[in-house]
Structure formats: structure tokens, C-alpha cells
Short mmCIF file of C-alpha atoms in Angstrom, two decimals:
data_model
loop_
_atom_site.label_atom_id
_atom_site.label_comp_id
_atom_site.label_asym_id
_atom_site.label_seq_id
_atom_site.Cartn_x
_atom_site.Cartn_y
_atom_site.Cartn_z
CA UNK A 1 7.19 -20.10 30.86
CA UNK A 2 6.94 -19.74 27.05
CA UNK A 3 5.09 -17.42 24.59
CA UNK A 4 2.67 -20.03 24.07
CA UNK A 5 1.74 -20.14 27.87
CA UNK A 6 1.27 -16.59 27.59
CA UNK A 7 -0.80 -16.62 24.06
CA UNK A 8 -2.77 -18.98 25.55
CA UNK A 9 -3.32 -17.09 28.73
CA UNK A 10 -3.99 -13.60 26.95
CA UNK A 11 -6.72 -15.31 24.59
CA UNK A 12 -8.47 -17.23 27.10
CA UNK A 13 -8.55 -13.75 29.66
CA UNK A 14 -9.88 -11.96 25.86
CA UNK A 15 -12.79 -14.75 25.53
CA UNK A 16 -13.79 -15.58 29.14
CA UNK A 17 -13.50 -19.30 29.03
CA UNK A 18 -10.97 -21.83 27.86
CA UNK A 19 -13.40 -23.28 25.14
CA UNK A 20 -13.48 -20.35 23.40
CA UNK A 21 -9.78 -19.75 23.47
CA UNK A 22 -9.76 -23.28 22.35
CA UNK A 23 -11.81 -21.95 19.48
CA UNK A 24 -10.12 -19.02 18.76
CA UNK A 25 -6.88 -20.78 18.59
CA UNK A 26 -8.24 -24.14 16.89
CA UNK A 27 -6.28 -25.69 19.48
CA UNK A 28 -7.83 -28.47 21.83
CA UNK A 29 -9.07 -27.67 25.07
CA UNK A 30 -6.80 -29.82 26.85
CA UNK A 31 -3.88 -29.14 25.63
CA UNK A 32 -4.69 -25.25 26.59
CA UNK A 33 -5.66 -25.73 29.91
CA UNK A 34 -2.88 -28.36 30.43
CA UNK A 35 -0.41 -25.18 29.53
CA UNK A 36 -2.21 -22.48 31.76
CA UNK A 37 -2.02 -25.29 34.79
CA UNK A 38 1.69 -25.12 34.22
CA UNK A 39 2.03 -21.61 33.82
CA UNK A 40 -0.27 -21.26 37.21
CA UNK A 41 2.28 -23.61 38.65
CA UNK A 42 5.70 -21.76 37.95
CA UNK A 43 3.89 -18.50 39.21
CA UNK A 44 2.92 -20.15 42.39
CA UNK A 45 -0.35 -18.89 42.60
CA UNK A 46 -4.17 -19.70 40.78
CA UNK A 47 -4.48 -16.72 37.61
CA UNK A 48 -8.00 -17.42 37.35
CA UNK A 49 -11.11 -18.41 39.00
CA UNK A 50 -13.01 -21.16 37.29
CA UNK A 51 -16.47 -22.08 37.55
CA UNK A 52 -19.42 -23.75 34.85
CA UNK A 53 -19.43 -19.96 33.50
CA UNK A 54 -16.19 -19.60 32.14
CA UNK A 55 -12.86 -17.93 34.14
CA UNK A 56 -12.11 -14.43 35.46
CA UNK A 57 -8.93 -13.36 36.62
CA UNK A 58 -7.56 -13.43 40.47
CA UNK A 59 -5.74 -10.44 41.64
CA UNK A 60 -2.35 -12.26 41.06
CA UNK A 61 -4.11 -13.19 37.16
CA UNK A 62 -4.74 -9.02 36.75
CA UNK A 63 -1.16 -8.48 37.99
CA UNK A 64 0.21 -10.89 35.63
CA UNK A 65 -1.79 -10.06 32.54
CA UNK A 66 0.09 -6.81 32.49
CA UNK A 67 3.12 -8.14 32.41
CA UNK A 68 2.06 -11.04 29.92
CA UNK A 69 0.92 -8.07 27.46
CA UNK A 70 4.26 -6.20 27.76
CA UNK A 71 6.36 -9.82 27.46
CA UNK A 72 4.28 -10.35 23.87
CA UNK A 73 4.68 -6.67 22.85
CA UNK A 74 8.52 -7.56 23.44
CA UNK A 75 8.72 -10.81 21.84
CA UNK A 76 6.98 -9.39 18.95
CA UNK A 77 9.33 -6.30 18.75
CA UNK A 78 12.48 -8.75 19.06
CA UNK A 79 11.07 -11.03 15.94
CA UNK A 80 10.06 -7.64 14.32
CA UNK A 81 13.78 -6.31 14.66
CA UNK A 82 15.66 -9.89 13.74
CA UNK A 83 13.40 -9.91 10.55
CA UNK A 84 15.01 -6.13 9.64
CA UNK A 85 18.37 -7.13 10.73
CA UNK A 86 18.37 -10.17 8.24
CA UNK A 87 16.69 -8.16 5.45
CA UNK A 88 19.07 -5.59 5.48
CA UNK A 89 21.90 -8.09 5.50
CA UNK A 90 20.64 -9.64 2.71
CA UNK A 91 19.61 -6.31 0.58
CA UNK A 92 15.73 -7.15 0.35
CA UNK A 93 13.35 -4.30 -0.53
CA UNK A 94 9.63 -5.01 -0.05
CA UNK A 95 8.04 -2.48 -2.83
CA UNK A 96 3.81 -2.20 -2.50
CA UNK A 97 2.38 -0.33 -5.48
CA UNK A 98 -0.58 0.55 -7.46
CA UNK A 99 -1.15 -0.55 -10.91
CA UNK A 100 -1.00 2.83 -12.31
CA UNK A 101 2.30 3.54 -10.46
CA UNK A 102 3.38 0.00 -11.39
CA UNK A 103 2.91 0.67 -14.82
CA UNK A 104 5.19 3.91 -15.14
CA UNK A 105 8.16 2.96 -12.44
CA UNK A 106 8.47 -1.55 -12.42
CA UNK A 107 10.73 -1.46 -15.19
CA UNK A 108 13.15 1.77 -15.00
CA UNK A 109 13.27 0.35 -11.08
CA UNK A 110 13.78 -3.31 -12.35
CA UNK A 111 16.44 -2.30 -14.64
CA UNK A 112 18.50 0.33 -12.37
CA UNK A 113 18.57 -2.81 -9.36
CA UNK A 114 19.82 -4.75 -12.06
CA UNK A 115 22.33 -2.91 -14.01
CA UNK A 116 23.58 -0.67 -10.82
CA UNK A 117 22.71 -2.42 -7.92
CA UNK A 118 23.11 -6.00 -7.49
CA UNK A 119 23.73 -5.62 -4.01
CA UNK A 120 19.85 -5.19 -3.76
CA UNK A 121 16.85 -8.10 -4.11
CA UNK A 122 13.91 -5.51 -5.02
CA UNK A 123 10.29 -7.55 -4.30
CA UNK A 124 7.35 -5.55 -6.23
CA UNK A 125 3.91 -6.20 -4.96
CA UNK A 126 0.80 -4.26 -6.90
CA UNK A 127 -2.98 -3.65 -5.66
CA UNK A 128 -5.74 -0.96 -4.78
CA UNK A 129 -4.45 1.77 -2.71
CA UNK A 130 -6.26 0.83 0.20
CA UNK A 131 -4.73 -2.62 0.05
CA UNK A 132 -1.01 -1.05 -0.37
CA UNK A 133 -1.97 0.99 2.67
CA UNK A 134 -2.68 -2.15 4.72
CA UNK A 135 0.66 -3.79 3.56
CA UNK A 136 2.51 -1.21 4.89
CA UNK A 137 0.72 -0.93 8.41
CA UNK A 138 0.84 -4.72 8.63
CA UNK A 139 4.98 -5.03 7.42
CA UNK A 140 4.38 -6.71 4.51
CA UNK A 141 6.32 -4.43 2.51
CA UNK A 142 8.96 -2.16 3.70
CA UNK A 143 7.91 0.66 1.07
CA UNK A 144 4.51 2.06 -0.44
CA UNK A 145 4.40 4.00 -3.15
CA UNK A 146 0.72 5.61 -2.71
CA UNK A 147 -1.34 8.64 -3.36
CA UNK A 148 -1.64 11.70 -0.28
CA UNK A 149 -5.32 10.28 -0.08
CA UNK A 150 -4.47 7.09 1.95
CA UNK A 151 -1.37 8.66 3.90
CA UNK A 152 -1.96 7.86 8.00
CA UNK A 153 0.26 10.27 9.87
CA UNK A 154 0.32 7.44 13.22
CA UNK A 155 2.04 5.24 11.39
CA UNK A 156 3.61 7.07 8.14
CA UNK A 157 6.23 8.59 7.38
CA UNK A 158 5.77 10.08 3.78
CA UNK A 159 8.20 11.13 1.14
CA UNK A 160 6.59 13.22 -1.64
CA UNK A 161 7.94 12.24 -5.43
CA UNK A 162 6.05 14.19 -7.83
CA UNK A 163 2.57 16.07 -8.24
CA UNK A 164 1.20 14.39 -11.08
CA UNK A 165 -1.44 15.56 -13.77
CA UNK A 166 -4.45 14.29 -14.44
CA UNK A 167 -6.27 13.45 -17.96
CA UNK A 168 -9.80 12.86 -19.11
CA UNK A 169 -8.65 9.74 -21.33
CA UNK A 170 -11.22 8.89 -24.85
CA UNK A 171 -10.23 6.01 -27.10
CA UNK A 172 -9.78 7.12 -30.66
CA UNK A 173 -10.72 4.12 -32.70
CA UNK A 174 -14.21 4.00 -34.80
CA UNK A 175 -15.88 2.67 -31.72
CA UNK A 176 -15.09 5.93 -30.07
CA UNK A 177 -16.92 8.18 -33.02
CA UNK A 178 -19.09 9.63 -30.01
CA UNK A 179 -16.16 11.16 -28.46
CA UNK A 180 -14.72 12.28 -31.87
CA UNK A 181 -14.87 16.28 -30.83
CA UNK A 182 -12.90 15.00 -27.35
CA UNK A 183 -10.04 13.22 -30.10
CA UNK A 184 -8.91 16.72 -31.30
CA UNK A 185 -8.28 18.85 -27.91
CA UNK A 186 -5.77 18.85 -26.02
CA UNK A 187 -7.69 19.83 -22.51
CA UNK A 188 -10.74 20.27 -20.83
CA UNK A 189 -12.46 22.03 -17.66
CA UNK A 190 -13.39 19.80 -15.28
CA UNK A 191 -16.81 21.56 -15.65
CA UNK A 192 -16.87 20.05 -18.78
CA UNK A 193 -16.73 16.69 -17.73
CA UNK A 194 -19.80 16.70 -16.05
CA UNK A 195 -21.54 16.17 -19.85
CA UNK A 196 -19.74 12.53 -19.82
CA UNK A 197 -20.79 8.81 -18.17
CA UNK A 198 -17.35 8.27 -16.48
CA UNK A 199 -15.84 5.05 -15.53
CA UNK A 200 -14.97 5.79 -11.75
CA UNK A 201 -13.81 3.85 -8.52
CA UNK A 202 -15.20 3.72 -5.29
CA UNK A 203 -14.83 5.97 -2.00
CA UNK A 204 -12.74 2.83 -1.09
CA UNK A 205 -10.24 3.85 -3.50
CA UNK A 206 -7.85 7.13 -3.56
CA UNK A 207 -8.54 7.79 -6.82
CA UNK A 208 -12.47 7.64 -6.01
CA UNK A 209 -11.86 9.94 -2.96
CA UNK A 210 -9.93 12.75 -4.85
CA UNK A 211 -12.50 12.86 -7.87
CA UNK A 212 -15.16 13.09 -4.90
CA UNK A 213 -12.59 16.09 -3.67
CA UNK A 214 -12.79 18.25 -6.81
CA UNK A 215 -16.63 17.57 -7.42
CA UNK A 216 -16.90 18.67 -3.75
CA UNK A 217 -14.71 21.55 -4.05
CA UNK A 218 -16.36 22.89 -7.56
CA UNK A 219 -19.72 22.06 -6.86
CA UNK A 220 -20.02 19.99 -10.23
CA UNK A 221 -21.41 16.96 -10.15
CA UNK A 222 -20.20 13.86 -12.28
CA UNK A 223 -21.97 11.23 -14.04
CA UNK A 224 -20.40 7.91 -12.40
CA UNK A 225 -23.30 5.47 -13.71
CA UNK A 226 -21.22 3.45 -16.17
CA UNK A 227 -20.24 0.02 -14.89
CA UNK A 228 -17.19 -0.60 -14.00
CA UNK A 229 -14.82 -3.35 -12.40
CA UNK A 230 -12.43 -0.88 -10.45
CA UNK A 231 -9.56 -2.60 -12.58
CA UNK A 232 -7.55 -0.32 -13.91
CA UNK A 233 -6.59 -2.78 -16.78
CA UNK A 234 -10.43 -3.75 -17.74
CA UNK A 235 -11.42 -0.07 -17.66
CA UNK A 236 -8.86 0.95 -20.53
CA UNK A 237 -10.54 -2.14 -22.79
CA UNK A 238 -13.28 -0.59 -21.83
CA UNK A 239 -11.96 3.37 -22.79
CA UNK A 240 -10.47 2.08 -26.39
CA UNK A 241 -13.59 -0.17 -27.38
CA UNK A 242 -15.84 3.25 -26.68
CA UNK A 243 -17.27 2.50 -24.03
CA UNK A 244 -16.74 5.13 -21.83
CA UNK A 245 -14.06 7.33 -19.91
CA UNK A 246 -11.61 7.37 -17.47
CA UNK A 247 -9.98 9.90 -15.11
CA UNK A 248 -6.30 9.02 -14.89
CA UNK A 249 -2.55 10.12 -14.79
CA UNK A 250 -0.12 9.63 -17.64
CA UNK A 251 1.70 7.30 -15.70
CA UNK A 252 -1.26 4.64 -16.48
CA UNK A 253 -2.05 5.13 -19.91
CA UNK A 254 0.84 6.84 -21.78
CA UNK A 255 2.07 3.36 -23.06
CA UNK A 256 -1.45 3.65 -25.01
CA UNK A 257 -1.13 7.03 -25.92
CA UNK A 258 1.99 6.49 -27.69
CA UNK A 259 0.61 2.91 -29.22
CA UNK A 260 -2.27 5.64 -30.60
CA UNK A 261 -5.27 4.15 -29.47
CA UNK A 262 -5.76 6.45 -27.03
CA UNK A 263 -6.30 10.31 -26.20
CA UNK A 264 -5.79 11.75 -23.21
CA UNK A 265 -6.79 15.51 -22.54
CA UNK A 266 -5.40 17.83 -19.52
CA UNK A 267 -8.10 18.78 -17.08
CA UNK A 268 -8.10 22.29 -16.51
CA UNK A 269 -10.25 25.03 -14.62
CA UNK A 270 -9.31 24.17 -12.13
CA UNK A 271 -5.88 22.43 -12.85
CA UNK A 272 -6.71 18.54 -11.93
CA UNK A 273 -3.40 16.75 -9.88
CA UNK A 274 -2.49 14.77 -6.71
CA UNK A 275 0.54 14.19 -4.87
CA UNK A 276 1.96 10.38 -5.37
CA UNK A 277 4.70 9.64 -2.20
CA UNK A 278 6.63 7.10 -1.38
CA UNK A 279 6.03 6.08 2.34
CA UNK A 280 7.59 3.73 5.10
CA UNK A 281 6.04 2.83 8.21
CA UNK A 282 7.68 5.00 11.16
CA UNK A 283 7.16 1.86 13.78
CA UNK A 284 9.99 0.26 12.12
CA UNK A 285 13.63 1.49 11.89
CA UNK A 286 14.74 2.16 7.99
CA UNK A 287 17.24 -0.32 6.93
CA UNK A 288 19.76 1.19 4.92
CA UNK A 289 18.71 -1.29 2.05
CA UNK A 290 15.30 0.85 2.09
CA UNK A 291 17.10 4.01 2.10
CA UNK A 292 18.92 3.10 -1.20
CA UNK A 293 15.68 1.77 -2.81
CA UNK A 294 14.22 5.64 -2.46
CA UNK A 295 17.10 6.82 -3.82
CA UNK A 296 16.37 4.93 -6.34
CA UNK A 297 12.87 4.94 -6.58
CA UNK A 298 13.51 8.82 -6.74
CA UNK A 299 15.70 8.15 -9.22
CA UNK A 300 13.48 6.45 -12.13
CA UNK A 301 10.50 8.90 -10.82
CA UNK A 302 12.75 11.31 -12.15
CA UNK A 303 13.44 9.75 -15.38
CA UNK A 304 10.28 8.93 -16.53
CA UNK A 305 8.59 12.66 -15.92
CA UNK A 306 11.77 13.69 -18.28
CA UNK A 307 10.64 11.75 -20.83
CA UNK A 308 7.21 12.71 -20.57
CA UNK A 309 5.91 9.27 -19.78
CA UNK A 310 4.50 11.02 -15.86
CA UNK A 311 3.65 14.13 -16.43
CA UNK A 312 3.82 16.35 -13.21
CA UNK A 313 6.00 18.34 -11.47
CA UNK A 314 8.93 16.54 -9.21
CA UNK A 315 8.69 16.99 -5.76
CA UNK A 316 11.43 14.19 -4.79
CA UNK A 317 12.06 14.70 -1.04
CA UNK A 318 13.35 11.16 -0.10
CA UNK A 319 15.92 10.54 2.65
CA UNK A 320 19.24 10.42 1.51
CA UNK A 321 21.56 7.42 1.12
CA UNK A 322 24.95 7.06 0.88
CA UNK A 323 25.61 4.22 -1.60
CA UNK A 324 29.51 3.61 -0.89
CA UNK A 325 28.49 2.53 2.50
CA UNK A 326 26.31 -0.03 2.00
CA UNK A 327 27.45 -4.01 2.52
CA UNK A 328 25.23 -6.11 1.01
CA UNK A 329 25.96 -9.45 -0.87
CA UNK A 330 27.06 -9.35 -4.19
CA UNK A 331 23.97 -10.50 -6.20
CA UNK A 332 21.03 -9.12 -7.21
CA UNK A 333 17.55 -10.59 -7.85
CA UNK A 334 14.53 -8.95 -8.65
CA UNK A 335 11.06 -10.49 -8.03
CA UNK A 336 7.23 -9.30 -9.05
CA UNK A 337 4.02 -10.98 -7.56
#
């Protein structure tokens, strides 16, 4: 018996027939039913019942598919636990993040791997914060760095980093003269905004939900008519050409701000913030290579809200990590995708 016998068997109890599991598995249908005969003969006794409508299970196929479930849960949980084992021997960090975060934190994390820990390989993925999410819950990266919006309590385990502000952002070049009163103040009431066609995500995205959140929670309603790609990128062409506004925190325009073709003004009235967090996914034991990456992660969070580049205040409530007793191979390497 192997774990393709019991793939096989699992599928073709999930579709009903062996032509579907054939499907399903774009395998032929010989070969699968060749592999359940064989798996039927080292049980000593028929799993299923076949006639022209498919298969069902015996009573010694319903007692088996119980323990065929619990053999795949364990084969998956060995492979799961193998994969940890030789990423944490190896120092690898899987790091999912959104653009905006991306933008404040690649680089101070970049350089502190590379100047004070080359024991590490730090791998930075970026996306939407729903796709993030899914990286996580599927173990495609051992770390998300996410808003409170998309954080699952089943399978997260959430470290808070900072509370960060958020801006009504107005470009301030000559294509921006309609917005020329917005150039000189510093803030804004969020009732205020409500006189503006904003460039806005989706429901689908955090940043979408939390607007939705205040306008819910203030009873004003926003203009969201202008169109807009849901690229965070795109939409600040779109902010400095004139073309609209944006809702955002420091952390994904203050690189603009300082280049001065940008304004950003606090929203106030009430006082406009979220929580960002790094989080792991509580299925998996926390390697102490991940430990040391929210150190460090904590670390540059903490850096760049000192020199004003996040505004917020720091919440930094990651586990721990004891650096002197971590054995990792001498070299470091630091990829982006």
C-alpha cells in the first residue's frame, strides 16, 4: 500500500466512479483501477461495489476510508514537518506582504538580513491582502504582514506592530489646481471627504473594508465613482497627474511626499487608523528562523515610524527570540518575487 493507492481510493469514493477520479486526477482509467485492484488485494477484501452506475463503498470500503483519511492527514503532516525542519536548518523566511507595507519595510528588512544576519535567506512575496491571507493559510509563506481586517483567528496567530495613520493624499503639481485649497492643510475630517471622487478598492480588499468601516460607523457616505485599477502603484499616477484621491498610510506614499509631488493630509474627526500585524499560521510550529525574522521585522517597523516614514503609534508585540542560539549556515541571501 502507497499514498497513491490511497489518493486514488479517496478521489474515486469523493466522485462515485473511477472515470471521474480518472478525470479529476488526469490519470487514465486503467492505471487507477489497476491500483485500487491491488490495494483491494493486500486488504483481502472488495472496498467497493461496482456496477454500470459508478462504485459505492462495502462495509470493509467505509471501514477503510477512515483510516485512508487519517493515513493522508499523516503523510501530509510528516511532509508538512520535514519541509519546516529543512527550512529552519537552512535559515529561510517566507515574508507575504502588501505593496504599501512592502514599500515602507523591503529595504530596512533587506538591509538588517544582510548586514546582521547572514545566517538568514529572507524570501519577500507582495500582493492584495486577501491574496497574502491565502498564502499564509495555504504555507506558502511562513509570515504575513497584513492589516486586522483579514486576520482569521482558526488559523492565526497575530502579532500587532504598529497602529498606523491614515491620510487623504492630493497631488500638488498644476494638474492638481482643483485640489489647490487641499495643498495647504495639514488635516481633514473625514466628514469632509465626503465632498471628493475618491480612488477606492473593493470589499475584497482590507483597505476597501475599513473605509466601508468608518463610513458605516459615521454615517457619511463617500464618493467611490472614480475608476480605478486597485493598484496601489497606478492609483498614485493617477493622485499626482490630478486625477483624483487616495486614502492611504504614510508607509505608501511618503517616498512621494518627500520627492514633493505629493500632499498628504491627516484625517481627523474621527482620528482615521488601523492596526498592521505581523501573523503566522498557528497549524504550523514556529521555526526559530521565523522567530528571528519578527524580531526583526519588529525591528525596522520600529525604525521607520522614528523617522517619520510610518506614521503611527508602535504596538510591537512579537514573540521573542534569542539570537545567540540560533545555528544556521553562515550565508545569507535575500530574494524578492
Amino acid at each position: 500500500m502507497n499514498s497513491k493507492q490511497l489518493q486514488y481510493f479517496l478521489v474515486t469514493v469523493q466522485k462515485g466512479s473511477i472515470a471521474a477520479a480518472a478525470r479529476e486526477l488526469d490519470i487514465a482509467q486503467p492505471a487507477i483501477s489497476q491500483q485500487l485492484a491491488n490495494l483491494e488485494r493486500e486488504m483481502g477484501s472488495a472496498l467497493f461495489e461496482r456496477s454500470f452506475k459508478g462504485v459505492s463503498l462495502t462495509a470493509a470500503g467505509e471501514v477503510f476510508e477512515k483510516h485512508a483519511k487519517k493515513l493522508i492527514e499523516d503523510i501530509n503532516a510528516a511532509k508538512m514537518e520535514l519541509h519546516q525542519l529543512a527550512a529552519n536548518q537552512h535559515g529561510v523566511v517566507r515574508v507575504g506582504m502588501l505593496p504599501s507595507i512592502g514599500n515602507v519595510l523591503s529595504m530596512s528588512l533587506i538591509a538588517m538580513v544582510n548586514e546582521f544576519h547572514p545566517q538568514l535567506k529572507l524570501e519577500i512575496s507582495t500582493g492584495p491582502s486577501y491574496a497574502v491571507k491565502e498564502w499564509l493559510k495555504t504555507n506558502q509563506v511562513d509570515i504575513a504582514l497584513t492589516y486586522e481586517q483579514e486576520v482569521e483567528s482558526r488559523f492565526m496567530s497575530a502579532y500587532p506592530l504598529i497602529e498606523e495613520f491614515m491620510y487623504l493624499v492630493v497631488g500638488v503639481n498644476e494638474a492638481s489646481a482643483y485640489y489647490q485649497l487641499l495643498q495647504n492643510r495639514d488635516t481633514i475630517c473625514f466628514w469632509e471627504l465626503s465632498q471628493f471622487e475618491l480612488l477606492t478598492p473593493g470589499p475584497k480588499d482590507a483597505l476597501g473594508r475599513l473605509i466601508e468601516k468608518y463610513e458605516h460607523d459615521t454615517g457619511v457616505a463617500l464618493k467611490h465613482d472614480k475608476a480605478y485599477s486597485g493598484q496601489l502603484m497606478t492609483g498614485l499616477r493617477q493622485v499626482i497627474q490630478g486625477e483624483g484621491l487616495m486614502i492611504l498610510p504614510s508607509s505608501a506614499m511618503y517616498h512621494l511626499e518627500e520627492s514633493k509631488v505629493i500632499k498628504s493630509l491627516k484625517i481627523t474627526q474621527p482620528d482615521m487608523k488601523r492596526q498592521v500585524l505581523a501573523a503566522t499560521n498557528s497549524n504550523f510550529a514556529m521555526t526559530d528562523a521565523i522567530v528571528k525574522m519578527l524580531s526583526i521585522i519588529q525591528e525596522a517597523s520600529s525604525t521607520e515610524q522614528a523617522c517619520g516614514h510610518w506614521r503611527g503609534n508602535l504596538l510591537n508585540k512579537v514573540p521573542k527570540s534569542d539570537a545567540r542560539s540560533m545555528g544556521f549556515a553562515s550565508s545569507s541571501t535575500v530574494s524578492v518575487l
